[in-house]
Structure formats: structure tokens, C-alpha cells
mmCIF file of C-alpha atoms and ligand atoms in Angstrom:
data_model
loop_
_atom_site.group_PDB
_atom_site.id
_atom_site.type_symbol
_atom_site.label_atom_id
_atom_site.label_comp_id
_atom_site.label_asym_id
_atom_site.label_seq_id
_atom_site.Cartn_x
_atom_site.Cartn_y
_atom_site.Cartn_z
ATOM 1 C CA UNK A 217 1.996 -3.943 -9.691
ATOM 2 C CA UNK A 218 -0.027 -1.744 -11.946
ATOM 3 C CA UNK A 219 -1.737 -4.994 -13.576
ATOM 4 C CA UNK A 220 -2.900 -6.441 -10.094
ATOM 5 C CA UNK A 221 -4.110 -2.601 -9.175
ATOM 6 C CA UNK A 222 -6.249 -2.365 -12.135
ATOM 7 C CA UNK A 223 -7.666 -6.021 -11.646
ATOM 8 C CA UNK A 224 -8.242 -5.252 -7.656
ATOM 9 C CA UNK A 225 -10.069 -1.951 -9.158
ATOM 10 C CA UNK A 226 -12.781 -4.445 -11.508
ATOM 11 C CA UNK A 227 -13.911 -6.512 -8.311
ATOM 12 C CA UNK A 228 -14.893 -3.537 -5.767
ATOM 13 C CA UNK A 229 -17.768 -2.161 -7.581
ATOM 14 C CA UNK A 230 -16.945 1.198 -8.863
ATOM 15 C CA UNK A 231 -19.509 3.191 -10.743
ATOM 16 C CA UNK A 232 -19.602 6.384 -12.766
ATOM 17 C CA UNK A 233 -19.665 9.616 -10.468
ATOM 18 C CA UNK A 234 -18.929 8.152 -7.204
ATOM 19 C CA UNK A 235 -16.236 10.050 -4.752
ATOM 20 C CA UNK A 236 -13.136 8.008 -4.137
ATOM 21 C CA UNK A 237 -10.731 9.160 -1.750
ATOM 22 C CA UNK A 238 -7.185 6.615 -2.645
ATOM 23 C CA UNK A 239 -5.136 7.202 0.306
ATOM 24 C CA UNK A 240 -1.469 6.516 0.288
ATOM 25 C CA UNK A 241 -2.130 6.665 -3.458
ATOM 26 C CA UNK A 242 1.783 6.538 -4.740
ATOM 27 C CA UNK A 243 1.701 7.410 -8.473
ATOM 28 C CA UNK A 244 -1.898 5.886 -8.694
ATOM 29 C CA UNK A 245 -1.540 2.218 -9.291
ATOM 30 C CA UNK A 246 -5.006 2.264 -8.583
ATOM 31 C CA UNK A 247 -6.170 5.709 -8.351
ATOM 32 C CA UNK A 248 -6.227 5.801 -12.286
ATOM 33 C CA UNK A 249 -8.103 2.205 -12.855
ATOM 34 C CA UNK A 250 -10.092 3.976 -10.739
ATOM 35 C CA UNK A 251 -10.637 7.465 -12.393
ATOM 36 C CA UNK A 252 -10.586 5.347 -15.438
ATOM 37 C CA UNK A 253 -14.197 3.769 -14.537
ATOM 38 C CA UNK A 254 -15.496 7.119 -14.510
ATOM 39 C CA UNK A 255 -15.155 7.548 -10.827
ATOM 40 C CA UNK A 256 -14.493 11.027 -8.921
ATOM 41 C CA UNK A 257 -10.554 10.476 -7.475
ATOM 42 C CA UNK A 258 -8.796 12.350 -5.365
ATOM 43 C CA UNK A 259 -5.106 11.089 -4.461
ATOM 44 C CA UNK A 260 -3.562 11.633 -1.187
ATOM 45 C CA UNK A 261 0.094 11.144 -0.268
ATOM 46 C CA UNK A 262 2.655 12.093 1.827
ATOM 47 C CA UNK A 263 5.320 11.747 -1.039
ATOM 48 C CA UNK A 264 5.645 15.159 -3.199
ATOM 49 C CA UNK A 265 7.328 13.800 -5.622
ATOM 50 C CA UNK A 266 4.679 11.044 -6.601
ATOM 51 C CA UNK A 267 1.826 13.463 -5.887
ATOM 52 C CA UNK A 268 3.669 15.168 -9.284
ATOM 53 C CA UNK A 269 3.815 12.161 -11.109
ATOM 54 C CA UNK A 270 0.528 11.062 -10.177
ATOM 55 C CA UNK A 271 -1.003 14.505 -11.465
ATOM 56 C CA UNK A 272 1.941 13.781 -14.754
ATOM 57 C CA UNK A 273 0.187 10.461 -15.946
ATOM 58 C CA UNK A 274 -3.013 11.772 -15.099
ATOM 59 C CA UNK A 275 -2.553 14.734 -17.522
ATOM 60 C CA UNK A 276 -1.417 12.255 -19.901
ATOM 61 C CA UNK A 277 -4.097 10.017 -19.977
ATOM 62 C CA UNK A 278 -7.031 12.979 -20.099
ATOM 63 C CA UNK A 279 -8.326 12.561 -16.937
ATOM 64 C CA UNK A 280 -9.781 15.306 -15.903
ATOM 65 C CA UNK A 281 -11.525 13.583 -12.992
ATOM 66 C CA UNK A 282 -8.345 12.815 -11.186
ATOM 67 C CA UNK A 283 -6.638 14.954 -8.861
ATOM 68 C CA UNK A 284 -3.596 14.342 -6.877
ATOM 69 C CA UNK A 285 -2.603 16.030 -3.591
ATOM 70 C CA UNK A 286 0.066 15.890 -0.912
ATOM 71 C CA UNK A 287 -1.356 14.909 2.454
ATOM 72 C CA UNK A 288 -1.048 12.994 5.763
ATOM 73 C CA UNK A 289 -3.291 10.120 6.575
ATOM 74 C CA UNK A 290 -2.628 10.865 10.388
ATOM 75 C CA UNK A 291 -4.582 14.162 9.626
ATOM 76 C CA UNK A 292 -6.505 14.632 6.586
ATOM 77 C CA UNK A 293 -7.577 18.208 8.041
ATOM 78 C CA UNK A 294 -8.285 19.698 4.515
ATOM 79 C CA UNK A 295 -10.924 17.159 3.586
ATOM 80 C CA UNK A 296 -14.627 17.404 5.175
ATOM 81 C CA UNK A 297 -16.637 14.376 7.224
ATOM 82 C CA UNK A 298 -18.524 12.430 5.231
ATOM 83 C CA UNK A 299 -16.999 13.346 1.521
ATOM 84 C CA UNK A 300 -16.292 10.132 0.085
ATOM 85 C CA UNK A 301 -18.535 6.859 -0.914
ATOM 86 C CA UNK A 302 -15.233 5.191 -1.153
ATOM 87 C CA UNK A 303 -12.246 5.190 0.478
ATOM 88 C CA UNK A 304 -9.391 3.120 -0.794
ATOM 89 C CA UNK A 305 -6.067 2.787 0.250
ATOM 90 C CA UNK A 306 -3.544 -0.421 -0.948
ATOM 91 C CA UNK A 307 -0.413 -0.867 1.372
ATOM 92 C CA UNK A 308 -0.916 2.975 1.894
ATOM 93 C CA UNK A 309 -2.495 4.190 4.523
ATOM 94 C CA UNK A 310 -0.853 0.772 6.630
ATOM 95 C CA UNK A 311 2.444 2.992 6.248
ATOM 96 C CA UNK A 312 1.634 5.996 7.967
ATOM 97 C CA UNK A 313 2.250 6.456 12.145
ATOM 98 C CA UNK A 314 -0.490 6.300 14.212
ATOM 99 C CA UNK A 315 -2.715 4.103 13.193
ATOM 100 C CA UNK A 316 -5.761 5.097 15.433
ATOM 101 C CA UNK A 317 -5.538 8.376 14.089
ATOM 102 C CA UNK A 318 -5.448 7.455 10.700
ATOM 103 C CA UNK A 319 -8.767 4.635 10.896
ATOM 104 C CA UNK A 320 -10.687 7.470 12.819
ATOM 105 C CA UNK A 321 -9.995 9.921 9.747
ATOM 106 C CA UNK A 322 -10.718 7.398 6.832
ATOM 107 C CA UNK A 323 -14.085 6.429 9.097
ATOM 108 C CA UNK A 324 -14.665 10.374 9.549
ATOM 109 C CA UNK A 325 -14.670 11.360 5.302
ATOM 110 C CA UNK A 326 -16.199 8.362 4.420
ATOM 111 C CA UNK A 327 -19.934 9.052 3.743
ATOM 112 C CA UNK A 328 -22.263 6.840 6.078
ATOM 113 C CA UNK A 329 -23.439 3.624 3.835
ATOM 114 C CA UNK A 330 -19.974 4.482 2.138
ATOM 115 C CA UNK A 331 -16.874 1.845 1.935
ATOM 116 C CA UNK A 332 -13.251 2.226 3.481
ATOM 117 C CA UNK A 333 -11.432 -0.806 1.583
ATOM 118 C CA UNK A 334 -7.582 -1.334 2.756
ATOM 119 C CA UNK A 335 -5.427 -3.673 1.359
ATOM 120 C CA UNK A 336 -2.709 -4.520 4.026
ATOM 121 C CA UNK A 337 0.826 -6.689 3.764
ATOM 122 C CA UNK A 338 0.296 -10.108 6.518
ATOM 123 C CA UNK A 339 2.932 -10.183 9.383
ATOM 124 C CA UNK A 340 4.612 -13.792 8.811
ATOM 125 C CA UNK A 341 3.098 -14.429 5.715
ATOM 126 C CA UNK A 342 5.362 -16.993 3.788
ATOM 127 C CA UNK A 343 5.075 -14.598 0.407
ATOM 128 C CA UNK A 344 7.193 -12.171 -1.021
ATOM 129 C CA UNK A 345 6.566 -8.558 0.785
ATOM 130 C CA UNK A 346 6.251 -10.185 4.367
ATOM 131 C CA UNK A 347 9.482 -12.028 3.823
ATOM 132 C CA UNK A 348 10.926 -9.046 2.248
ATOM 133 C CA UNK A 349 10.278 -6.411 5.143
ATOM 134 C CA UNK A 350 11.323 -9.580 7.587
ATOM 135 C CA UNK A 351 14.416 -10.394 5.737
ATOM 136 C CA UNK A 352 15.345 -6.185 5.792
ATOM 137 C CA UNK A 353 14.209 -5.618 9.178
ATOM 138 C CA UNK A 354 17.037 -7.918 10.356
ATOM 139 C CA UNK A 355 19.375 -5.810 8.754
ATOM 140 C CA UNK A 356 17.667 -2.221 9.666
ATOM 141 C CA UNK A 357 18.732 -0.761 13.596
ATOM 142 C CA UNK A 358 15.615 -1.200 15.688
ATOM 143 C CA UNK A 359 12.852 1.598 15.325
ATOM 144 C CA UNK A 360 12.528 3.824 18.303
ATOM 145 C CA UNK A 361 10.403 3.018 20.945
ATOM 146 C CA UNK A 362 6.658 3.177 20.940
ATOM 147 C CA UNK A 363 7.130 2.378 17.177
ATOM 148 C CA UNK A 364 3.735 0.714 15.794
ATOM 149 C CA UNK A 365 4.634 -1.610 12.976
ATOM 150 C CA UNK A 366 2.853 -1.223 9.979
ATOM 151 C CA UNK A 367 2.076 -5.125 9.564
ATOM 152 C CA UNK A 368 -0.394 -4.846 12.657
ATOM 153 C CA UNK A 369 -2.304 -3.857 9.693
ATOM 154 C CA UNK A 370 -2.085 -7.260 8.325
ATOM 155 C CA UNK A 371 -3.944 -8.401 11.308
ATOM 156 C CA UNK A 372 -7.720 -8.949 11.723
ATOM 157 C CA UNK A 373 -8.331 -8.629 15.060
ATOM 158 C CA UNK A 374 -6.068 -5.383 15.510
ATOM 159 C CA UNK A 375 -7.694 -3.861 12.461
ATOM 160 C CA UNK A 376 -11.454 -4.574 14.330
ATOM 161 C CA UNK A 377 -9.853 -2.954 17.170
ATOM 162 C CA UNK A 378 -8.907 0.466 15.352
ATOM 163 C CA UNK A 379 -12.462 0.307 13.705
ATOM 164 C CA UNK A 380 -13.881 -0.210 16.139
ATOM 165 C CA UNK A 381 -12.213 2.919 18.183
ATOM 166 C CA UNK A 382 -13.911 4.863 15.216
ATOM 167 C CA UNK A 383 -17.027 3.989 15.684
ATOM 168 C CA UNK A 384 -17.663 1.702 13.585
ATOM 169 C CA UNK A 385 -19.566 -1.588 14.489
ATOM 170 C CA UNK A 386 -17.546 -4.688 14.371
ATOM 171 C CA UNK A 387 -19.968 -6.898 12.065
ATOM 172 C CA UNK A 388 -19.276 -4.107 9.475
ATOM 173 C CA UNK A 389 -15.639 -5.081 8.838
ATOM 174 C CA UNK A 390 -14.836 -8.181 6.867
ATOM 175 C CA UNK A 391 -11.457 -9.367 5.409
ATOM 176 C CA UNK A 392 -10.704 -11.580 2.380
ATOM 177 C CA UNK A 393 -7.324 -12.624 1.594
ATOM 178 C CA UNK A 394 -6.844 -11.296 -2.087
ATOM 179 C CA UNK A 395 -3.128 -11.141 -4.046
ATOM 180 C CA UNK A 396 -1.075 -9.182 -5.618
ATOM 181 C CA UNK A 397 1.027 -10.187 -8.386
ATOM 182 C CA UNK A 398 4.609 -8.432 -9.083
ATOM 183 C CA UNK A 399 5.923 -8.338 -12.412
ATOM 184 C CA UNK A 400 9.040 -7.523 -13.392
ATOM 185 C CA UNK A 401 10.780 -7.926 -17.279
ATOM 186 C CA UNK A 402 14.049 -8.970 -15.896
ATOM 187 C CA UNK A 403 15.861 -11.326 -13.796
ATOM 188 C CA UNK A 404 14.622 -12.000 -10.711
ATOM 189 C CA UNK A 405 18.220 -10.745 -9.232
ATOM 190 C CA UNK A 406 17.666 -7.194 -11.190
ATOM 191 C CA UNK A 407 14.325 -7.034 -9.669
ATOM 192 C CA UNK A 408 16.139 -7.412 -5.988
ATOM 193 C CA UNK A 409 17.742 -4.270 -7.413
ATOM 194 C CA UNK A 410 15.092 -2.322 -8.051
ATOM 195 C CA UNK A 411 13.748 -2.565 -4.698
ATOM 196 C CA UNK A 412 17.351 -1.761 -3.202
ATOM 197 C CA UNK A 413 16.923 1.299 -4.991
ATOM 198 C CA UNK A 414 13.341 2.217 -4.551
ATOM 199 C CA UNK A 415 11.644 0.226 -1.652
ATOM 200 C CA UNK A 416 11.749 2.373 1.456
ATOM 201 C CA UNK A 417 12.331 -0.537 3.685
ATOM 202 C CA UNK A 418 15.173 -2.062 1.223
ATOM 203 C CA UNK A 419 17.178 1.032 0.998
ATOM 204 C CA UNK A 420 16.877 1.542 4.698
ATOM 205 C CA UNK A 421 18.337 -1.841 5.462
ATOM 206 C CA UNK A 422 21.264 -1.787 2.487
ATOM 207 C CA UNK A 423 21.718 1.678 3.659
ATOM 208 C CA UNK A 424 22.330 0.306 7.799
ATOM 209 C CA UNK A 425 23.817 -2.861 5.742
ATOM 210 C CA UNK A 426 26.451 -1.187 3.818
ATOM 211 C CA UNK A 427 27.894 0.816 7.243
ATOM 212 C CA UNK A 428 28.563 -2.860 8.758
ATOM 213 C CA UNK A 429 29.667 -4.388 5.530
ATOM 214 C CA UNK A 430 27.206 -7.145 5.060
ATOM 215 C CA UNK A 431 25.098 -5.429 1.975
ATOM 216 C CA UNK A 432 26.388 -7.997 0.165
ATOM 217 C CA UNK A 433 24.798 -10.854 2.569
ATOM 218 C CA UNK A 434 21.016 -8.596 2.506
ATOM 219 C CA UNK A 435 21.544 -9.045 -1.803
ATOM 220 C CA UNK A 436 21.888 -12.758 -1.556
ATOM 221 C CA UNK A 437 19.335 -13.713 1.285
ATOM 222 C CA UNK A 438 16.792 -11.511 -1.219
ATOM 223 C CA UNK A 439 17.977 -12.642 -4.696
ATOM 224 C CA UNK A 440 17.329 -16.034 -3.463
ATOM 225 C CA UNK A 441 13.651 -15.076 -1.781
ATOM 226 C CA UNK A 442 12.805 -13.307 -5.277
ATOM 227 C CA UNK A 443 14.851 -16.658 -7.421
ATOM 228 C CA UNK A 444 12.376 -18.783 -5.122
ATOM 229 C CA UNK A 445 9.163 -17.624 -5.825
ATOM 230 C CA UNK A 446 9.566 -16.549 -8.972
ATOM 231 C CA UNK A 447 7.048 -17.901 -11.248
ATOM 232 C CA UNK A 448 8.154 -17.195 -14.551
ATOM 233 C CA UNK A 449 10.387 -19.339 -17.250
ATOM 234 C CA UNK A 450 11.128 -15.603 -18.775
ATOM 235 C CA UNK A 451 11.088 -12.558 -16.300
ATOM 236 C CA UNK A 452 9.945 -11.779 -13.262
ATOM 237 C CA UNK A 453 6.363 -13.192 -12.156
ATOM 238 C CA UNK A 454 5.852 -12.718 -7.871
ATOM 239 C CA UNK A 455 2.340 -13.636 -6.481
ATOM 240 C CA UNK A 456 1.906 -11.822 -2.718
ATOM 241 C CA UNK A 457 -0.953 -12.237 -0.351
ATOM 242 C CA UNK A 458 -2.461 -9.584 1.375
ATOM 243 C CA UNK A 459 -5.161 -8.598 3.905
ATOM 244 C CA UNK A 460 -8.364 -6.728 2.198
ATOM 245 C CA UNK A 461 -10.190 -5.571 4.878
ATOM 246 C CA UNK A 462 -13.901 -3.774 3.800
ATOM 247 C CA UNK A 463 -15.449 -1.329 6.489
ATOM 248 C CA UNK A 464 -18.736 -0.247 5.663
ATOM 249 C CA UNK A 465 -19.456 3.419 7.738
HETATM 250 C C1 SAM B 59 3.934 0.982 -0.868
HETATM 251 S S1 SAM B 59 3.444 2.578 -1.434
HETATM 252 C C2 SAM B 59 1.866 2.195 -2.180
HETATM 253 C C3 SAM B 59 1.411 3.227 -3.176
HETATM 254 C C4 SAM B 59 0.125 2.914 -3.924
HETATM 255 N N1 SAM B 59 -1.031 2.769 -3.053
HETATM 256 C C5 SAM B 59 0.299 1.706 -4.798
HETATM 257 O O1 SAM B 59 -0.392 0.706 -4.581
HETATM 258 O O2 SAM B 59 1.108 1.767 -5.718
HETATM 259 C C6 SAM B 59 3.006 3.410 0.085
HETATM 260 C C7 SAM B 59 2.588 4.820 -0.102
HETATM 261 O O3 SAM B 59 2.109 5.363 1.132
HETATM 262 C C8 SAM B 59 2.539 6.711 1.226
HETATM 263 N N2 SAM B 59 2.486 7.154 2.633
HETATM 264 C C9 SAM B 59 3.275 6.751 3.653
HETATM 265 N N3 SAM B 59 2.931 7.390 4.781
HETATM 266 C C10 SAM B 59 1.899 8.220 4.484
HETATM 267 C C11 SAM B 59 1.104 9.132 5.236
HETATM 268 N N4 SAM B 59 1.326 9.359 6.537
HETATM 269 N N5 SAM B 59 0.111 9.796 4.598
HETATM 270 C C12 SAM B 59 -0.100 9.619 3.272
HETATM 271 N N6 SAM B 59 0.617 8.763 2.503
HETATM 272 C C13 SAM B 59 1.603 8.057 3.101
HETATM 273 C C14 SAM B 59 3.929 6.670 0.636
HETATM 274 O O4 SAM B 59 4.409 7.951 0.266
HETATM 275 C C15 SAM B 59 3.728 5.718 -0.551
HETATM 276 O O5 SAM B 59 3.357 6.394 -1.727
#
């Protein structure tokens, strides 16, 4: 994904010195594109372990303008109102519970005039993540009750509705449908592994799958999901719509 992040990173107008908050930042698929444009970054994530790495390639790479941080987009209670020109957050913040909560507090640190831009996975979409987390939600036990999905992200008039709950006036949310593409330098069946090992939502389902003995039954409905769409005569070459949804505050 990192060569999708940094393209997603060219078309949103970022300048030098601006504040960017990247919520839900992972490792910083774009948080460093970001950084990289001369940008302000802080990352926030729940995950300690890629807050580390995050702050690792950051290191690497000399930028000194990039911070990573462990934090919950439910409560961002360290960072102040109106902080950021630009928050971003790219099948991040979509994870986290409550999503009320967490539009109210991207809406409260963004800076008014300032930009909250989300990238969100489509329920039902036909490409590869929305058939991937409906292929594994078959095979996960159902989520306990008052559960929000995260794909209610992934819809436009929800999303107004959650905006709108923070204040923010509806004509100042738009949505374009932009993609991803996933690359991968192996066989589209070693890709399927790769998210069995790493994808939260995979590993859940093999996990459930392996107790009831059909694992084996999740692997093939996948490999032939990723063997369908695959677009490359070599490797591994995945295009995925998603939801970009812009809030100005
Ligand atoms: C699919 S990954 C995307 C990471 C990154 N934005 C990227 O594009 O590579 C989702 C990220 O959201 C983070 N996350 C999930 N719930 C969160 C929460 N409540 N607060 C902050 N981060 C959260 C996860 O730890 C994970 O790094």
C-alpha cells in the first residue's frame, strides 16, 4: 500500500509547515509522504508496536518533523481544539469504536478553515477489502451487541450524520471515490497469507475458522477473491475502492 499512500499524499494539497494530525496512522503509509512534503506530522495509534516502528523508519529517513504516538481516536484527550490544519486518517480512524466520539474529536483539533480527510473501506463494494472483511466475517462469531461496524464509514449519508453531530455543516463534507492499489511480489495465494497472518479481521476469522475446522475452506474462498482480481502477469497487483470523504471545519 505504501505506493497508493504516497500518491493519495500528492493530490490533497500539502504544503511546507502545515500541522497534520494522521490518525490511525499504522507505521505511516502516509504519515511519512506526508512529513516528507515538509509538513508538521504527528502519528496517532492505538497499536504500540507500530507507534515504534513508525518513530523506527522515521529515524531512518531523518525526519525530524515526524513524531509518532500511541493514542485513541475515541479520546484524543492529550491533543488541544483547534491544533491541526489537517487531519488525515486512511482506513484508520473507521476502525476505532464509537464513531460519534471519534468525528466530534477529529472536528474538535482540527483548526477552523482546516481539513479532516478520511479515507473509508465501502460496505458491499465488489473490490478486494469489502469482499475480504465480507468473506471473513462469515467465518468470525458475531460481534457483541450494540457493535457499530466499521464499514458505516464507507457510507455517505451516515458519515454526514456523524459530521454533522459535530457541528459541522453538511455542505462542508464531500466524498470522491478514490483507490487504492495493493501490491504484493508474490503469488496472489502467498499474499492471502500474509493477510492470514497480519490482517486483524483475517486472523480473527482463521483463528474462529481453525476451532471448527474449515480454515482450510476461508484459504480457498480468499485465494480465489485475491487469484480474481489480480491484475498482474508477474506478482501481485489489487486495485480497491474506497470512500474519501473531505470535511472542511
Ligand atoms: C488498516 S490499519 C491502517 C494504518 C494506516 N493508516 C495505513 O494506511 O497504513 C488501521 C489502523 O488503525 C489503528 N486503530 C484502530 N483503532 C484505533 C483507535 N481506537 N485509535 C487509534 N488508532 C486505531 C490500528 O492500530 C491500525 O494501525
Amino acid at each position: 500500500m505504501r505506493e497508493s499512500g504516497e500518491a493519495l499524499v500528492q493530490r490533497i494539497g500539502i504544503h511546507k509547515g502545515m500541522q497534520v494530525l494522521d490518525l490511525g496512522c499504522g507505521d505511516g503509509t502516509t504519515a511519512l509522504p506526508v512529513a516528507r512534503l515538509g509538513a508538521n506530522v504527528l502519528g496517532v495509534d492505538i497499536a504500540r508496536n507500530l507507534v515504534e516502528a513508525g518513530n523506527k523508519r522515521a529515524a531512518e529517513q531523518g525526519l525530524s518533523n515526524l513524531k509518532f504516538r500511541e493514542g485513541d481516536a475515541t479520546n484524543l484527550e492529550r491533543l488541544a481544539d483547534r491544533t491541526f490544519d489537517l487531519v488525515i486518517s486512511i482506513f484508520g480512524a473507521m476502525f476505532a469504536p464509537k464513531p460519534a466520539e471519534v468525528a466530534k474529536e477529529m472536528v474538535r483539533v482540527t483548526k477552523p478553515g482546516g481539513r479532516i480527510i478520511m479515507g473509508n473501506w465501502i460496505p458491499n463494494d465488489p473490490t478486494l477489502v469489502a469482499q475480504i472483511l465480507k468473506i471473513s466475517s462469515a467465518y468470525t462469531p458475531p460481534p457483541p451487541e450494540g457493535f457499530i461496524s466499521p464499514m458505516t464509514w464507507g457510507i455517505e449519508s451516515t458519515v454526514v450524520e456523524r459530521f454533522t453531530g459535530a457541528g459541522v455543516p453538511a455542505d462542508k463534507i464531500s466524498f470522491v471515490r478514490d483507490e487504492f492499489i495493493f501490491n504484493y511480489p508474490g503469488t496472489p495465494s502467498a499474499f492471502v497469507d500474509q493477510f492470514r497472518k497480519f490482517y486483524g479481521p483475517t486472523m480473527n476469522a482463521f483463528e474462529a475458522a481453525e476451532k471448527n475446522g474449515k480454515a482450510a475452506q476461508l484459504q480457498k474462498e480468499l485465494e480465489e477473491l485475491f487469484t480474481r482480481q489480480n491484475q498482474s502477469g508477474s506478482g501481485t497487483s489489487i486495485p480497491a475502492t474506497f470512500l474519501r470523504v473531505t470535511v472542511t471545519a
